[in-house]
mmCIF file of C-alpha atoms and ligand atoms in Angstrom:
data_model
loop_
_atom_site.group_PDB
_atom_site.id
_atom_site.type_symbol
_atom_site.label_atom_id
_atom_site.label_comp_id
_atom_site.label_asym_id
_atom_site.label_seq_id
_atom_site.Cartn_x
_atom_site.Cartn_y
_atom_site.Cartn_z
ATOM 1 C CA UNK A 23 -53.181 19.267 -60.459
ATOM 2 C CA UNK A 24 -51.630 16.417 -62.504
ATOM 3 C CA UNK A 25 -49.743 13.276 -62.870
ATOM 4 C CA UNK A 26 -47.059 15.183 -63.770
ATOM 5 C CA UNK A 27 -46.984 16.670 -60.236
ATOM 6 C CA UNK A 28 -47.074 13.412 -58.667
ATOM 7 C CA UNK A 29 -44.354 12.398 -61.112
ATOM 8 C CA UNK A 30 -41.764 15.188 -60.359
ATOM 9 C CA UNK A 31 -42.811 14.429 -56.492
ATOM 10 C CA UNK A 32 -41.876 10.959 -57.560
ATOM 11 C CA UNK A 33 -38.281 11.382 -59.182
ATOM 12 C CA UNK A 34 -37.087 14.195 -56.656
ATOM 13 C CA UNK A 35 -38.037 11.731 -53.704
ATOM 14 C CA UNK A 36 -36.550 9.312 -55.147
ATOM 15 C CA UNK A 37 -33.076 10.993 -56.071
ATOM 16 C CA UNK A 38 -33.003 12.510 -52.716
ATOM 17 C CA UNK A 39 -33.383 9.335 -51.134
ATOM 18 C CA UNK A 40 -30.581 7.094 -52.950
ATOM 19 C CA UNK A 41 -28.381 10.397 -52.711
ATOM 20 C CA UNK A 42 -28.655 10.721 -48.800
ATOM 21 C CA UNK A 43 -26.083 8.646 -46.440
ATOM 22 C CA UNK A 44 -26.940 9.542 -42.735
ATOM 23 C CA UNK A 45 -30.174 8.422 -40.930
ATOM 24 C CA UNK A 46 -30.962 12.156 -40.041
ATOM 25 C CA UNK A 47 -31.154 12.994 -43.920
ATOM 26 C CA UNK A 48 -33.075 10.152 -44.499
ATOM 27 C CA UNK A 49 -35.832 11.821 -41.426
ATOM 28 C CA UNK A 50 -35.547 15.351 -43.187
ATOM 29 C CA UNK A 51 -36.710 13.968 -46.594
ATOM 30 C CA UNK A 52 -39.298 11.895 -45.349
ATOM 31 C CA UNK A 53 -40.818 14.973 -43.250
ATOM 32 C CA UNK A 54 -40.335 17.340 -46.578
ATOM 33 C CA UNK A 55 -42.157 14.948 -48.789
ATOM 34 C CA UNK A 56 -45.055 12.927 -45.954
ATOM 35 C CA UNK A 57 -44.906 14.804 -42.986
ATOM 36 C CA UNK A 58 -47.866 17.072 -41.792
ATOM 37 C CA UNK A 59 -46.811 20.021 -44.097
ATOM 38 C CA UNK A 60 -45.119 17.857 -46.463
ATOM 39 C CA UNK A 61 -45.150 18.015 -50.236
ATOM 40 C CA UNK A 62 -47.339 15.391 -50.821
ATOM 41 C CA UNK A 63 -49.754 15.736 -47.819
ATOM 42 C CA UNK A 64 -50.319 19.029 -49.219
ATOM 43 C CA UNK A 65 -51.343 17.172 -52.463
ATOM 44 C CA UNK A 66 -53.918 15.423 -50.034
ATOM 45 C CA UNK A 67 -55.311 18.681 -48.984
ATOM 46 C CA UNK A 68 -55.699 20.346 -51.894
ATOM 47 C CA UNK A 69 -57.326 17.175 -53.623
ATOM 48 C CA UNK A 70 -60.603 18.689 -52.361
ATOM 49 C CA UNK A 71 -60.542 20.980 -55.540
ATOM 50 C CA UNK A 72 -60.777 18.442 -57.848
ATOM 51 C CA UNK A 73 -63.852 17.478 -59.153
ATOM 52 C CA UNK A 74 -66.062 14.795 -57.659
ATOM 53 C CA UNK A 75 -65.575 11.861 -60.033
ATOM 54 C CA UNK A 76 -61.731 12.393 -60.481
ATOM 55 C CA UNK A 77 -60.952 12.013 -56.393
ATOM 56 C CA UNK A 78 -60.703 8.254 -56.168
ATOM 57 C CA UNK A 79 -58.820 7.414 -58.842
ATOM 58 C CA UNK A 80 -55.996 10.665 -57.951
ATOM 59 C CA UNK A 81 -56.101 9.580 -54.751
ATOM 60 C CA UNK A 82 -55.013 6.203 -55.515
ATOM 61 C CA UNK A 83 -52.375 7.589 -57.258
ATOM 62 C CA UNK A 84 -51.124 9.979 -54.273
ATOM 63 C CA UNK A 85 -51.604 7.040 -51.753
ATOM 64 C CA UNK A 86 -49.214 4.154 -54.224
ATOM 65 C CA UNK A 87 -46.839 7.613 -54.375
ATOM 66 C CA UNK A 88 -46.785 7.875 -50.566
ATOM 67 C CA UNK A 89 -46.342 4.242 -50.345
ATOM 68 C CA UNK A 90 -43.125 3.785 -53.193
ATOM 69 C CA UNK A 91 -41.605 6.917 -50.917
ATOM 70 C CA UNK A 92 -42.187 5.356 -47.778
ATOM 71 C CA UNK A 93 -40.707 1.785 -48.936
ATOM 72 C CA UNK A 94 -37.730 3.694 -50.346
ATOM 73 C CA UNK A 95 -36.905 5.663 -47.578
ATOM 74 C CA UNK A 96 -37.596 2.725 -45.091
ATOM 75 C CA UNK A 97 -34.904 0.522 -47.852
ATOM 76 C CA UNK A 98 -32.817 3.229 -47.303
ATOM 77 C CA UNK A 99 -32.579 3.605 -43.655
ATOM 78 C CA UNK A 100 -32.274 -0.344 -43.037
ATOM 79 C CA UNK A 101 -29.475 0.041 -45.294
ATOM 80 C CA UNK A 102 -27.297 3.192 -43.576
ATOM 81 C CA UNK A 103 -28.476 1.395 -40.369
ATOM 82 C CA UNK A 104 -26.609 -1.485 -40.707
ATOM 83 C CA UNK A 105 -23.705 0.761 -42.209
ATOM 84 C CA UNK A 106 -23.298 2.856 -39.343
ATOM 85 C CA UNK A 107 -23.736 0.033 -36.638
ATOM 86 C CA UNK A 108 -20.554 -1.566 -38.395
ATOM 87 C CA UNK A 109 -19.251 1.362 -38.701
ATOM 88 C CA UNK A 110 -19.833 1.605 -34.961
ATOM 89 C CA UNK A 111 -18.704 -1.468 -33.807
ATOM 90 C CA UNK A 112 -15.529 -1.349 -36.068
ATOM 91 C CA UNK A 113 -14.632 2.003 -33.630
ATOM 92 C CA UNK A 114 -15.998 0.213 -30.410
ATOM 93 C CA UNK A 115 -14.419 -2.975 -31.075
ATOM 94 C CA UNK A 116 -11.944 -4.366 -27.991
ATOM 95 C CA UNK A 117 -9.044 -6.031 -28.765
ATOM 96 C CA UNK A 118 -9.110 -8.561 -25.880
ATOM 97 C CA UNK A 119 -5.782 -9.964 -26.611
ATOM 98 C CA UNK A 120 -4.541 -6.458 -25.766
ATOM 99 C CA UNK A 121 -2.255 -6.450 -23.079
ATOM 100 C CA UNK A 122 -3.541 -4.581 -19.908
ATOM 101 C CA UNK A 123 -2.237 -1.296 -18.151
ATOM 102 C CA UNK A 124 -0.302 -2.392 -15.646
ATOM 103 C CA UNK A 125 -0.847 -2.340 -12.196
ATOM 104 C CA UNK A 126 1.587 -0.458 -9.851
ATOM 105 C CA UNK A 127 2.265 -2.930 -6.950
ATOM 106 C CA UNK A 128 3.676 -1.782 -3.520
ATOM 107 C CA UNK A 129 6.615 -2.284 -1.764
ATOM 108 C CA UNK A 130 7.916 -3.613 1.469
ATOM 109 C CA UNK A 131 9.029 -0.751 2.958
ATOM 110 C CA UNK A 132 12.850 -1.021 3.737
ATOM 111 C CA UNK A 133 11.988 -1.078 8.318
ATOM 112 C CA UNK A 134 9.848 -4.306 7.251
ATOM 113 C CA UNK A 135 13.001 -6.061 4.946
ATOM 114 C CA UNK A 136 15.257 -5.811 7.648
ATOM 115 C CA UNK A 137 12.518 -7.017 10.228
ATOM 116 C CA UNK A 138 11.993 -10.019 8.346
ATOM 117 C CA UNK A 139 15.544 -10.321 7.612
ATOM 118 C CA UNK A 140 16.259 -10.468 11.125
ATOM 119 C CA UNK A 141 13.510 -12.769 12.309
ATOM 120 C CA UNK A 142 14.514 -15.143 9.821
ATOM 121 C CA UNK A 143 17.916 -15.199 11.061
ATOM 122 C CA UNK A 144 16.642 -15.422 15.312
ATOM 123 C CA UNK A 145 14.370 -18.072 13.841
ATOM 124 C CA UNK A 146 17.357 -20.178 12.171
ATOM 125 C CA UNK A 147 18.980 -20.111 15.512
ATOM 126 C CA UNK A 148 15.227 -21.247 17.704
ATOM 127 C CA UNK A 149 13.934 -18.450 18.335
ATOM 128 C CA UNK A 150 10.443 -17.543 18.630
ATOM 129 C CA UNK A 151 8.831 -13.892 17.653
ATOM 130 C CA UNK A 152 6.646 -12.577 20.487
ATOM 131 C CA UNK A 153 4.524 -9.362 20.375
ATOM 132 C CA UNK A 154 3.423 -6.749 22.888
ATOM 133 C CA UNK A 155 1.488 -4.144 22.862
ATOM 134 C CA UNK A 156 2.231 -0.192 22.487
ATOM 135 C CA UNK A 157 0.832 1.762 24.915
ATOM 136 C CA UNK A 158 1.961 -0.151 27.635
ATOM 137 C CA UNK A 159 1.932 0.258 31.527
ATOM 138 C CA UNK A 160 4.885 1.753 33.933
ATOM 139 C CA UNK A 161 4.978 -1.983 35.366
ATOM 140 C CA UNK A 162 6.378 -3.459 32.148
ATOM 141 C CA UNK A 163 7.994 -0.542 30.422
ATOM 142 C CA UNK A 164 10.014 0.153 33.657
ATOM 143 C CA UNK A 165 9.438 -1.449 37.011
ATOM 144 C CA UNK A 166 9.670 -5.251 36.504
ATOM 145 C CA UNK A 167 12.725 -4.361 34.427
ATOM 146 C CA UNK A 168 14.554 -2.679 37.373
ATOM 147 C CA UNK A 169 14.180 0.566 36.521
ATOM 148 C CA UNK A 170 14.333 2.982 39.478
ATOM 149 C CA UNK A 171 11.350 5.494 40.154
ATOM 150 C CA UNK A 172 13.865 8.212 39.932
ATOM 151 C CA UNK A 173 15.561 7.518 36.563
ATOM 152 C CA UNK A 174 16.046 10.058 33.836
ATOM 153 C CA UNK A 175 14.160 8.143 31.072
ATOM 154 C CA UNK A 176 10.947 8.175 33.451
ATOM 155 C CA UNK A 177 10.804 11.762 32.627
ATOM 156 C CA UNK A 178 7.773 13.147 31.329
ATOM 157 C CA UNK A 179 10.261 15.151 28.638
ATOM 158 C CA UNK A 180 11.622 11.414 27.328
ATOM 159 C CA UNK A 181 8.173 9.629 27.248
ATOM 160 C CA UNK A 182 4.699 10.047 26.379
ATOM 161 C CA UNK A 183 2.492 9.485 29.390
ATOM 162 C CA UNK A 184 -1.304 8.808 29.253
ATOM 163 C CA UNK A 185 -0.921 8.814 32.561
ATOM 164 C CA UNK A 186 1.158 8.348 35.392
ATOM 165 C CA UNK A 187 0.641 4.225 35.210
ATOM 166 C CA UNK A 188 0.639 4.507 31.258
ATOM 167 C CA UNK A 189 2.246 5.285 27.823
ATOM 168 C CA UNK A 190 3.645 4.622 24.825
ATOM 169 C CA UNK A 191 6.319 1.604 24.975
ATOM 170 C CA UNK A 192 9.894 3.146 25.309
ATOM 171 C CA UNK A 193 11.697 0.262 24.090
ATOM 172 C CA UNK A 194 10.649 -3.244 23.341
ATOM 173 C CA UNK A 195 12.307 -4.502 26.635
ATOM 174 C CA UNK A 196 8.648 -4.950 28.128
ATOM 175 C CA UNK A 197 7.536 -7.313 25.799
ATOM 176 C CA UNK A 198 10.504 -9.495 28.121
ATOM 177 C CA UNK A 199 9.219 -9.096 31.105
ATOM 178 C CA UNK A 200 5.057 -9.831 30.138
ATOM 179 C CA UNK A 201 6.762 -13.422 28.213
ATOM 180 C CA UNK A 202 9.219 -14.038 31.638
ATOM 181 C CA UNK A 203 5.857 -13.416 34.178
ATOM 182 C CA UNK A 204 3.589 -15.377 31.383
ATOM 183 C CA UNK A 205 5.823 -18.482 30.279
ATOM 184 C CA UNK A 206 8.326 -20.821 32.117
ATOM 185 C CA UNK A 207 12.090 -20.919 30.820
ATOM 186 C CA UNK A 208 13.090 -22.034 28.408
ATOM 187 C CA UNK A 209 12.588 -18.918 26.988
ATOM 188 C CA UNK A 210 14.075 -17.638 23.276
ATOM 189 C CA UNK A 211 11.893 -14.848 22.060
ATOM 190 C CA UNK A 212 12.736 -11.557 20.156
ATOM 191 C CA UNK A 213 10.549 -8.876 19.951
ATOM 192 C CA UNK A 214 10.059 -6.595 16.894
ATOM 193 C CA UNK A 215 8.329 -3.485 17.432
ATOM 194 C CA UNK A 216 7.586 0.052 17.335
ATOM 195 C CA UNK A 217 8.511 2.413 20.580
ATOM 196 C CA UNK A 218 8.494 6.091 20.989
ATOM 197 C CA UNK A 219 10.075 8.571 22.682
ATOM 198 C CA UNK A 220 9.688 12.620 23.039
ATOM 199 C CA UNK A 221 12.697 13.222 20.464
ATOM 200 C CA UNK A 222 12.466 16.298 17.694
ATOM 201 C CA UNK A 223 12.567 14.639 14.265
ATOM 202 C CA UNK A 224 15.985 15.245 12.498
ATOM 203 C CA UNK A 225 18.173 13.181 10.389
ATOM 204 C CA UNK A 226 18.942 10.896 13.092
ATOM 205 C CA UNK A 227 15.995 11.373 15.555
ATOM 206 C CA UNK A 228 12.479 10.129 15.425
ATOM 207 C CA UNK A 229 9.874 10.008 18.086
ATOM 208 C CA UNK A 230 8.259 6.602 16.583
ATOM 209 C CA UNK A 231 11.419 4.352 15.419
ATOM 210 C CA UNK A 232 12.174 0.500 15.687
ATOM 211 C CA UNK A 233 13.640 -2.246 17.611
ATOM 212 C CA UNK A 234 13.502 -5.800 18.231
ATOM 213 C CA UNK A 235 14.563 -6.930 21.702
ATOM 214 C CA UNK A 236 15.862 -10.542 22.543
ATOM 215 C CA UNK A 237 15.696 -13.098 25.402
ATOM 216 C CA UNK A 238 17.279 -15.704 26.166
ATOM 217 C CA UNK A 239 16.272 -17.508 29.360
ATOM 218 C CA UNK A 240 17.376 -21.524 30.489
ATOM 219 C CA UNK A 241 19.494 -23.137 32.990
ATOM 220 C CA UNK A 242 23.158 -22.926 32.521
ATOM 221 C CA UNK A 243 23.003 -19.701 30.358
ATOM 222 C CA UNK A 244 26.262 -17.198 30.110
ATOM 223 C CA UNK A 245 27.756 -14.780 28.731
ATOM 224 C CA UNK A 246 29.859 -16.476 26.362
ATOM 225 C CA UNK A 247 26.591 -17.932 24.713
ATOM 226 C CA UNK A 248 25.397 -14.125 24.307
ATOM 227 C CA UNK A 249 28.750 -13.486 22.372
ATOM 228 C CA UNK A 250 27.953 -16.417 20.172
ATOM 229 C CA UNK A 251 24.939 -15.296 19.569
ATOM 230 C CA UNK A 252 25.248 -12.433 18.316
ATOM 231 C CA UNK A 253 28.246 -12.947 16.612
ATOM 232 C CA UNK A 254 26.319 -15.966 14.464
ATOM 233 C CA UNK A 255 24.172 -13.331 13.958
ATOM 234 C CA UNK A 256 26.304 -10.394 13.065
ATOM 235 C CA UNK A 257 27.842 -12.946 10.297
ATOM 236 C CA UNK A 258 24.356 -14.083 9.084
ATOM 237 C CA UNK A 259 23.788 -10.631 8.549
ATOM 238 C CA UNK A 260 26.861 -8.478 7.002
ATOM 239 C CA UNK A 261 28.653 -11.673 6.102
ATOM 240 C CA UNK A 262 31.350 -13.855 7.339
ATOM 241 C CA UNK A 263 33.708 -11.857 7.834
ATOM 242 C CA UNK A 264 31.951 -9.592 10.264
ATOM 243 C CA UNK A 265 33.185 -9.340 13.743
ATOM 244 C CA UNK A 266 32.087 -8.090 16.777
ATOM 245 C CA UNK A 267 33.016 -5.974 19.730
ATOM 246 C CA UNK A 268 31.500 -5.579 22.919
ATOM 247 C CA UNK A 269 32.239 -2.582 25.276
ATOM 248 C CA UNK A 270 31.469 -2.463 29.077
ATOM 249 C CA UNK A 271 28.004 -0.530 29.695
ATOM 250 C CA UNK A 272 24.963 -0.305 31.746
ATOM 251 C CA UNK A 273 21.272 -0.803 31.635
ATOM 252 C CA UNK A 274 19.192 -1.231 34.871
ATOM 253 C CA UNK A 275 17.660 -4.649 33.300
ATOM 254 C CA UNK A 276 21.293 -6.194 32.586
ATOM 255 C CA UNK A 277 24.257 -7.244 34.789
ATOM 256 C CA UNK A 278 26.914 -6.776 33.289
ATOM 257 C CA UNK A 279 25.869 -5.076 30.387
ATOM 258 C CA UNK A 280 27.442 -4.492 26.974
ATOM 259 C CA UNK A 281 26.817 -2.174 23.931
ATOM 260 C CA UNK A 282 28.247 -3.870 21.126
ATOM 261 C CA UNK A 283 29.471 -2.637 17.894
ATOM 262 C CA UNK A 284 29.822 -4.720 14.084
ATOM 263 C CA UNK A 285 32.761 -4.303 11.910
ATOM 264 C CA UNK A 286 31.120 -1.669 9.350
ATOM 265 C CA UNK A 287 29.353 -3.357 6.712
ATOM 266 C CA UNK A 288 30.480 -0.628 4.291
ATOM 267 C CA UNK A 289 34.381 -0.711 4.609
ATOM 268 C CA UNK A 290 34.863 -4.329 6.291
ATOM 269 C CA UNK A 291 36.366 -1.861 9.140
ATOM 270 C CA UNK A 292 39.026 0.348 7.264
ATOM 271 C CA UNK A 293 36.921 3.336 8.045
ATOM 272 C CA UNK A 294 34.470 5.336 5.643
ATOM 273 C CA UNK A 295 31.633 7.909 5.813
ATOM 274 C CA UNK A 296 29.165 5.343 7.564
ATOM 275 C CA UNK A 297 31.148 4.475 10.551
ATOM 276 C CA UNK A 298 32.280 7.946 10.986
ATOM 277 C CA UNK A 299 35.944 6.647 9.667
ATOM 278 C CA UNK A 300 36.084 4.396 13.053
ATOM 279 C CA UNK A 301 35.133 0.899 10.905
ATOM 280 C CA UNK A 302 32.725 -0.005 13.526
ATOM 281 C CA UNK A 303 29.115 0.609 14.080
ATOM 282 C CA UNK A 304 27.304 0.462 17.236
ATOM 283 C CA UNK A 305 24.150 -1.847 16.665
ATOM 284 C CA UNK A 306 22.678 -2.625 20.054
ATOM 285 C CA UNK A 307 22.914 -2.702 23.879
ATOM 286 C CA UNK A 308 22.957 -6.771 25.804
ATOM 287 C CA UNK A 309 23.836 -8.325 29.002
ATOM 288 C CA UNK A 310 22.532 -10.842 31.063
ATOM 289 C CA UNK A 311 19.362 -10.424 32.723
ATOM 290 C CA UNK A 312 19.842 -8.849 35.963
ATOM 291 C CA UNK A 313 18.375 -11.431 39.043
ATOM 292 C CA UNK A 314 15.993 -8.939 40.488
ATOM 293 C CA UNK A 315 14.293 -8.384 37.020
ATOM 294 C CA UNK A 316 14.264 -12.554 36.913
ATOM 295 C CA UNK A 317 13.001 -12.540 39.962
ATOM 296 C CA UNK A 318 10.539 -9.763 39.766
ATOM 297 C CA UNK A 319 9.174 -12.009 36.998
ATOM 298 C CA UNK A 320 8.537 -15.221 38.926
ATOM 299 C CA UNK A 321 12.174 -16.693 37.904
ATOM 300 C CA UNK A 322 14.276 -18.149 40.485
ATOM 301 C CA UNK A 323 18.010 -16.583 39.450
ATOM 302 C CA UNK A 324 19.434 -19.543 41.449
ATOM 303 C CA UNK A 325 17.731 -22.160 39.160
ATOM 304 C CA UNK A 326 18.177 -19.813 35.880
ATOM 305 C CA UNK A 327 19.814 -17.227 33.917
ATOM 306 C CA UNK A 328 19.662 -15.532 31.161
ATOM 307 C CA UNK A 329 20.652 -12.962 28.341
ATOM 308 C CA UNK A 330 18.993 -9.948 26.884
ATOM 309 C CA UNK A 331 19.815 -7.749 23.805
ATOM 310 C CA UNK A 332 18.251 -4.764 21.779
ATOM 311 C CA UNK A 333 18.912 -3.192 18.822
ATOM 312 C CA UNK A 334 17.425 -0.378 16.737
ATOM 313 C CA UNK A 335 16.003 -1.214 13.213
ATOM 314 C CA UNK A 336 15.950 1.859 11.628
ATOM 315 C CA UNK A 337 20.159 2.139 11.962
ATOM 316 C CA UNK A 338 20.055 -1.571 10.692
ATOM 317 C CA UNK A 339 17.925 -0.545 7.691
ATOM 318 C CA UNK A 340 19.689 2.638 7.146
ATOM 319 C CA UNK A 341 23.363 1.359 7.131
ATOM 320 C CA UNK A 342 21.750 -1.667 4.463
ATOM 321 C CA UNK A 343 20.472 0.503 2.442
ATOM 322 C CA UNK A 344 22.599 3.895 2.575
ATOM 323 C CA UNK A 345 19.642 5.791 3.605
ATOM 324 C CA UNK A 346 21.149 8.894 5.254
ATOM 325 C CA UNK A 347 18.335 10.525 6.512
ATOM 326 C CA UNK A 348 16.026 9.121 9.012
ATOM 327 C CA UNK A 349 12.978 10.983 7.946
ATOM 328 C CA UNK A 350 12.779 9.060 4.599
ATOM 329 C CA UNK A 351 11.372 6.770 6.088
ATOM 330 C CA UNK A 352 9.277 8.184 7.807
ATOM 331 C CA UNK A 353 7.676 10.189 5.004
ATOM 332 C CA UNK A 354 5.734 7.770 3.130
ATOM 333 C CA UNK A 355 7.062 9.178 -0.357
ATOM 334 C CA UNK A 356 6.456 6.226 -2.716
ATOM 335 C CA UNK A 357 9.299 7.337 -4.896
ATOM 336 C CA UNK A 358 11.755 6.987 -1.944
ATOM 337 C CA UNK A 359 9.801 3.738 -1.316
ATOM 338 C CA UNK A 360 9.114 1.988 -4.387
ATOM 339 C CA UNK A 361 12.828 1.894 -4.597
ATOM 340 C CA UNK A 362 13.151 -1.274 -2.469
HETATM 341 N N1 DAH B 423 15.980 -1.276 25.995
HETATM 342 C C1 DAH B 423 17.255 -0.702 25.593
HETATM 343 C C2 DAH B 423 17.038 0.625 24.900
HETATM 344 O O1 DAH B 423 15.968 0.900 24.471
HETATM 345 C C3 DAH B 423 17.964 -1.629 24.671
HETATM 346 C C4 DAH B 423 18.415 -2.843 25.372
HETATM 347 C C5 DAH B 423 19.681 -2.852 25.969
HETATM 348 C C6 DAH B 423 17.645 -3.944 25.460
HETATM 349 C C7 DAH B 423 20.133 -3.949 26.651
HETATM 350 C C8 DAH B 423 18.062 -5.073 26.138
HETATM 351 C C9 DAH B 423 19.333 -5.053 26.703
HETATM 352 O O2 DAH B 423 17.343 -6.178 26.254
HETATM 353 O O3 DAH B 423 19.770 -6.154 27.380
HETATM 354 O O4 DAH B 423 17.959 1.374 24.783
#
């Protein structure tokens, strides 16, 4: 055993060390020169051979060897360190000025456009929006408006009964006679809503669908004022040069009552696809309030009058938008939807 042990120990460790460029090199080297079995612990061991006198000064030498490898290896290793953390952060680094995926939004679905669209317009003319709830009783839904105990849309087949005093809202007409028994005239609501009814779903059927109901309740109030209503209102909504037509009809809650029908938004009335080539489309069912529902409500018909309409939102919203099929929207398909 001699210095020129230590020596070679000395230049390998060295070379090794200012030839390695990854931190786990830099631990295999150290553990193949100073770890337990390492080169130069082994020198340690064996140093018990030597003769008495010559152990200190060896030693020395081995220990100023371990040392000069240890500082090397520890130079190195700060070194690669601080490589590879730039290294690092160079790959990690955010760019902050980097413009951000973008967040889908929703979209008003098209039943909603046309229900603001219309309470804007009943609001432009003084109208107030009243509510009312869904599952509703038989008083509302159909006695206080004058229907009879015997008519055809009582039927169990045309509504959905809870039970025999209550189900799901047929129409929005209730929501008329709760504001009539709960407020004094004057009275200018309409009533957005859903209602349902025990229809099979096709293209022009739904068993939830839409409507907004309107009342109109004061001294002095007559038909002609319902015609001018609506007809402002027809205008305000397919344009100015929409006219409309009213046709003799009947509802239990109306006397006389009219369904009433726009010049098709579409053609302007020379006849197309929409309006089935007649260039009208029927849009809702009016009159004037019949006495006995005014009266059922706590309304004197002698002191007032008033007039009552309904249309369906869904036909609005489908003519607008030349949706063809009902069930779109009833589907909830985003593509169909994010569309408006
Ligand atoms: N409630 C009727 C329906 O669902 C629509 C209606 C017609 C409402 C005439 C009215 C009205 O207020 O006067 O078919």
């Amino acid at each position: 055993m001699n210095d020129s042990i230590l020596q070679s120990i000395k230049e390998r460790a060295l070379h090794q060390v200012s030839e390695s460029n990854d931190s786990s090199t830099i631990e295999k080297i150290r553990v193949s020169f100073l770890g337990k079995k390492g080169e130069l612990t082994s020198i340690l061991r064996s140093m018990k051979d030597l003769p008495k006198e010559e152990r200190p000064a060896f030693g020395q030498k081995v220990n100023m060897l371990r040392e000069t490898i240890e500082s090397a290896l520890s130079e190195k290793s700060k070194t690669l360190h601080k490589i590879e953390q730039s290294a690092r952060l160079r790959f990690e680094k955010i760019d902050v000025t980097e413009p951000a995926a973008a967040v889908p939004f929703g979209s008003m679905h098209p039943i909603s456009l046309v229900q603001e669209e219309l309470e804007e317009i009943f609001i432009s003319l003084g109208f107030n929006v009243a509510d009312g709830p869904e599952i509703e009783l038989d008083h509302y839904n159909f006695e206080l408006l004058n229907i009879p105990k015997d008519h055809p849309a009582r039927d169990m087949q045309d509504s959905f009964y809870f039970n025999p005093n209550v189900l799901l809202r047929t129409h929005t007409s209730p929501v008329q006679a709760r504001h009539m028994t709960s407020h004094k005239p004057p009275i200018r609501i309409v009533c957005p809503g859903r209602v349902y009814r025990c229809d099979e779903v096709d293209a022009t059927h739904s068993p939830v669908f839409h409507q907004m109901e309107g009342l109109v309740v004061d001294k002095g109030i007559k038909m002609s004022d319902l015609k001018g209503t609506l007809d402002v209102f027809a205008k305000k909504l397919y344009g100015p040069e929409t006219k409309t037509r009213f046709r003799p009809s009947y509802f239990p809650f109306t006397e006389p009552s009219a369904e009433v029908d726009l010049t098709c938004s579409m053609c302007h009335g020379k006849g197309c696809r929409v309006c089935k080539g007649t260039g009208w489309i029927e849009v809702l069912g009016c009159g004037m309030v019949n006495p006995n529902v005014l009266t059922m409500c706590g309304i004197d018909p002698n002191e007032y009058s008033g007039f009552a309409f309904g249309l369906g939102l869904d036909r609005i919203a489908c003519i607008k938008y030349g949706v063809s099929d009902l069930r779109l929207l009833y589907e909830n398909d985003t593509r169909f939807l994010s569309q408006f």
